[in-house]
PDB file of C-alpha atoms in Angstrom:
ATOM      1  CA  UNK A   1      19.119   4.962  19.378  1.00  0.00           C
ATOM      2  CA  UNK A   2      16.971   4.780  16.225  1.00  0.00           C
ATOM      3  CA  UNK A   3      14.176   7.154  15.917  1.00  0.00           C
ATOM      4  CA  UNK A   4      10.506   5.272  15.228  1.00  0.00           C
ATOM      5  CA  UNK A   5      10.802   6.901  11.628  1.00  0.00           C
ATOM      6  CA  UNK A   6      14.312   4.953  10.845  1.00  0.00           C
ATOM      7  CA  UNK A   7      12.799   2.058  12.537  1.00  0.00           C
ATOM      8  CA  UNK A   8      10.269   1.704  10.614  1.00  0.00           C
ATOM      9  CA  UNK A   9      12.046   2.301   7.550  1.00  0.00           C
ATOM     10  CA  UNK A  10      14.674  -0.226   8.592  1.00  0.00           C
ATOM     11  CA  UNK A  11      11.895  -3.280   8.644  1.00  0.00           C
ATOM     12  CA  UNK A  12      10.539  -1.714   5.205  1.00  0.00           C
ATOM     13  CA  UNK A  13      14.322  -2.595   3.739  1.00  0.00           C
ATOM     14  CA  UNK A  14      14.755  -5.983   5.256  1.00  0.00           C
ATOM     15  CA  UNK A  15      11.207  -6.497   3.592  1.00  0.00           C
ATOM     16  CA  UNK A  16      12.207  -5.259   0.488  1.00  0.00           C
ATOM     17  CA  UNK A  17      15.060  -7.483  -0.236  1.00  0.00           C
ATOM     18  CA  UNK A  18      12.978 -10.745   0.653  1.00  0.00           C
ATOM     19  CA  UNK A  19       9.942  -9.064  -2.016  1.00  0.00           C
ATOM     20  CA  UNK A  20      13.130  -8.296  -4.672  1.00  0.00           C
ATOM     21  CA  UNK A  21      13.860 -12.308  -4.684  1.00  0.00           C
ATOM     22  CA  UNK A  22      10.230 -13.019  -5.540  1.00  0.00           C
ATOM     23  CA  UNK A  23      10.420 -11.580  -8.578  1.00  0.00           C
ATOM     24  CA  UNK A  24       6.753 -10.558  -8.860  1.00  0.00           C
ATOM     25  CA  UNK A  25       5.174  -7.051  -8.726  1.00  0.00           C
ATOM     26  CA  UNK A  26       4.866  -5.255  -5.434  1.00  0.00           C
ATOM     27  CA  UNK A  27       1.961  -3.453  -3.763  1.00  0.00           C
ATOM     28  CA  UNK A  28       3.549  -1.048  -1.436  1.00  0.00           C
ATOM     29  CA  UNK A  29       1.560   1.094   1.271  1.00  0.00           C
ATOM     30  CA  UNK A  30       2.231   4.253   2.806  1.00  0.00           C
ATOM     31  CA  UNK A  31       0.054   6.018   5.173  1.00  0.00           C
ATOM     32  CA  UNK A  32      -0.153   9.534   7.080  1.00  0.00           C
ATOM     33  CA  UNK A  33      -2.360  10.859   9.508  1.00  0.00           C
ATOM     34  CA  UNK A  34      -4.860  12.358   6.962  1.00  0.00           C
ATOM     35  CA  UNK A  35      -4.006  10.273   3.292  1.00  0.00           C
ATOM     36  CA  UNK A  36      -3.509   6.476   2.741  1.00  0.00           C
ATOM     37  CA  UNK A  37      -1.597   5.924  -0.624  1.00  0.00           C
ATOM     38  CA  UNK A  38      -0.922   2.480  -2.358  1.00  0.00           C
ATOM     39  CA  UNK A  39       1.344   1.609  -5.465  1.00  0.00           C
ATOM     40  CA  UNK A  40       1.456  -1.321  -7.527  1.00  0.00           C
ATOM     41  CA  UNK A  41       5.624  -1.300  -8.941  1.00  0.00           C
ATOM     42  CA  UNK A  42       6.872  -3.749 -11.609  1.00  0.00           C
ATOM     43  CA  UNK A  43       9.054  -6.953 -10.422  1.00  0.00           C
ATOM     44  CA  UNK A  44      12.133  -5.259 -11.057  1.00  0.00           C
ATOM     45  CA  UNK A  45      11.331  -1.706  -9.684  1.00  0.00           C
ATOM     46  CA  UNK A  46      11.721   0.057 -12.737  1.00  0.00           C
ATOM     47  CA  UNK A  47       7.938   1.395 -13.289  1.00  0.00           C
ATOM     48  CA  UNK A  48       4.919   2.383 -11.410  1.00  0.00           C
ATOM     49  CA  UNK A  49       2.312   0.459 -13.017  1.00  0.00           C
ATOM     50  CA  UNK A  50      -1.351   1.429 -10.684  1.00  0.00           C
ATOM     51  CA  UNK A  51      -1.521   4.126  -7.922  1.00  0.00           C
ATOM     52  CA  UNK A  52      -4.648   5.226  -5.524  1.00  0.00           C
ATOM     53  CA  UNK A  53      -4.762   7.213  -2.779  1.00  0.00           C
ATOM     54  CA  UNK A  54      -7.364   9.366  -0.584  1.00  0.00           C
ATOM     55  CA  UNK A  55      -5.831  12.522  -2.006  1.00  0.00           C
ATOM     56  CA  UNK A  56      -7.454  11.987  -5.655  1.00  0.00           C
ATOM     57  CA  UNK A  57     -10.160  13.829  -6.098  1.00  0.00           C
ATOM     58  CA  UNK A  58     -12.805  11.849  -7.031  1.00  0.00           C
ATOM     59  CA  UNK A  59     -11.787   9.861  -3.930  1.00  0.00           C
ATOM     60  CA  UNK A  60     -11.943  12.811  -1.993  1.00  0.00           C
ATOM     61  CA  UNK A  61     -15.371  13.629  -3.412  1.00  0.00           C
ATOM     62  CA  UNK A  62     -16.694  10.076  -2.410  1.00  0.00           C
ATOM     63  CA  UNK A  63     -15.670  10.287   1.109  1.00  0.00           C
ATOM     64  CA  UNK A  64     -17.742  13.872   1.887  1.00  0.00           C
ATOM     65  CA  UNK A  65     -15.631  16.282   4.563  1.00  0.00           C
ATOM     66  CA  UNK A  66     -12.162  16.964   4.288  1.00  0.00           C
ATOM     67  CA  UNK A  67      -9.741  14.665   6.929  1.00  0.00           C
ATOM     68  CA  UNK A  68     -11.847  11.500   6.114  1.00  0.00           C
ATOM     69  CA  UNK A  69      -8.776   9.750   4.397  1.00  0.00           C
ATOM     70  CA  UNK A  70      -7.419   8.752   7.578  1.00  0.00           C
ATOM     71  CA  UNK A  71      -9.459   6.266   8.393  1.00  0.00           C
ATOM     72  CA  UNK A  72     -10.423   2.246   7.567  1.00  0.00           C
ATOM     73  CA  UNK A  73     -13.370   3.110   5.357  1.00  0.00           C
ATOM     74  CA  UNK A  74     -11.265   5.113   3.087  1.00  0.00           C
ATOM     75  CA  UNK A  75      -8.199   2.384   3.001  1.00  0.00           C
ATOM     76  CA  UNK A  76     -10.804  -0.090   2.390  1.00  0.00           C
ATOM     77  CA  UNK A  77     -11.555   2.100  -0.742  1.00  0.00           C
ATOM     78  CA  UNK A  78      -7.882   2.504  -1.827  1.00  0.00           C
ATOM     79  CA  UNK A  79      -7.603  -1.397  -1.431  1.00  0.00           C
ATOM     80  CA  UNK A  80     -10.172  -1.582  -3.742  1.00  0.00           C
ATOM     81  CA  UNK A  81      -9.425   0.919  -6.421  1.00  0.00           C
ATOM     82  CA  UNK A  82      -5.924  -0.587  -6.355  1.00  0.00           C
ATOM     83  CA  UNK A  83      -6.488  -3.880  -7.219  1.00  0.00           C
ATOM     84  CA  UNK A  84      -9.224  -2.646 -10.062  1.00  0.00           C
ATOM     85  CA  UNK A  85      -6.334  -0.727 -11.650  1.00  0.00           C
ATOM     86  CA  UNK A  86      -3.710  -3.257 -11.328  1.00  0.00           C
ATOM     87  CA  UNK A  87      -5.883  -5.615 -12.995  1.00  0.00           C
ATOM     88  CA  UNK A  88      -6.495  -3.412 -15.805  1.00  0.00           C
ATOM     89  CA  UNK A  89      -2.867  -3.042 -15.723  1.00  0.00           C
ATOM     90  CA  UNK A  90      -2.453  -6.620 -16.524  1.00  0.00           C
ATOM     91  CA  UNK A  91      -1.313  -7.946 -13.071  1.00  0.00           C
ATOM     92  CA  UNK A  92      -2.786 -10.517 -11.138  1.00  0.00           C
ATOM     93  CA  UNK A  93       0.039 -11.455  -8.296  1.00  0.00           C
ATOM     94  CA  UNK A  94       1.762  -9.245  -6.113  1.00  0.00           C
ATOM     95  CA  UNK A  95       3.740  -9.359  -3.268  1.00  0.00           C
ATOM     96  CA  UNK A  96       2.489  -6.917  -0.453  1.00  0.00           C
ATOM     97  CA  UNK A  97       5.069  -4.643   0.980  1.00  0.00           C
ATOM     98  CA  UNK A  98       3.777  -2.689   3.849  1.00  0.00           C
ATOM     99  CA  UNK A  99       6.623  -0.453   4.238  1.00  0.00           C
ATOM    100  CA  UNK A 100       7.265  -1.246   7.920  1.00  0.00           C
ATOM    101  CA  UNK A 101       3.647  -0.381   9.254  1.00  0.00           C
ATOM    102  CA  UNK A 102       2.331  -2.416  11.497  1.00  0.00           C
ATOM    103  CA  UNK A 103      -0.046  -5.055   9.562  1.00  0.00           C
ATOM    104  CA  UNK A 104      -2.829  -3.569  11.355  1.00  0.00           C
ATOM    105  CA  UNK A 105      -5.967  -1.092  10.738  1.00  0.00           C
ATOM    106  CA  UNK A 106      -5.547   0.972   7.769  1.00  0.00           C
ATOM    107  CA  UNK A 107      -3.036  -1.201   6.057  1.00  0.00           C
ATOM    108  CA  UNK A 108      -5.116  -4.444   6.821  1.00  0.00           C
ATOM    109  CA  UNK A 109      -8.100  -2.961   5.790  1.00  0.00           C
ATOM    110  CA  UNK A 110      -6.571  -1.918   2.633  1.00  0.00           C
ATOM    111  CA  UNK A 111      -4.760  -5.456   1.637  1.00  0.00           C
ATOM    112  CA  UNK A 112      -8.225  -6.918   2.880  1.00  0.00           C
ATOM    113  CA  UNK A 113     -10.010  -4.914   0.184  1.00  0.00           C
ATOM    114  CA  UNK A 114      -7.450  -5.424  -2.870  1.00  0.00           C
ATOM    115  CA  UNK A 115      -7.778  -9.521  -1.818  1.00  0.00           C
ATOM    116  CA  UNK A 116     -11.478  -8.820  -2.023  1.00  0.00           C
ATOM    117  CA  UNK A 117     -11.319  -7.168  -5.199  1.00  0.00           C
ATOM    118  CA  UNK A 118      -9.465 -10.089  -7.072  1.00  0.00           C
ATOM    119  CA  UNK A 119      -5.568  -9.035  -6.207  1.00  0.00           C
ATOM    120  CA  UNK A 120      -3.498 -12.421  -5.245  1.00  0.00           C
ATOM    121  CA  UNK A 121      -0.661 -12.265  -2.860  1.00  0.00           C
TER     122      UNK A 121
END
């Protein structure tokens, strides 16, 4: 019996694969109970090109109290900052990996966002 941790991590590598045959840059998600974090990596996995997450401080600043990265307001802001920074990165296209979350709440709200903000995938 697999715990839910190596479940999800099992759907994160079948994902993976299918995102390595692309060939494009991926935008991978990972989330905990109080922080939201988001990565753009090059095509062949070699570099991190953008991060964000609710743990930055100016981030932290924006949202007021402490414990208010947990929630769809902040991963809308993450989504956001991502997709700003990838662009300045020079990268237009990704692929999303959501790291076997449920496509759902904060990780919606956050791939929402970077679509919003000019990110294609």
């Amino acid at each position: 019996m697999l715990t839910k941790k190596e479940q999800r991590l099992r759907r994160a590598r079948q994902t993976r694969i299918r995102i390595a045959t692309q060939g494009v840059a991926r935008l991978t998600v990972n989330r905990t109970n109080l922080h939201i974090y988001a990565s753009v990596i090059s095509d062949d996995g070699a570099r991190v090109l953008a991060t964000a997450s609710t743990a930055e401080a100016e981030v932290r600043s924006s949202l007021g109290a402490a414990g208010k990265g947990g929630n769809v307001a902040a991963a809308a802001i993450i989504g956001k900052r991502i997709a700003e920074k990838a662009k300045a990165a020079g990268v237009e296209k990704v692929a999303f990996d959501r790291a076997g979350f449920a496509y759902h709440g904060r990780v919606k709200a956050l791939a929402d966002a970077a679509r919003e903000a000019g990110l294609q995938f």
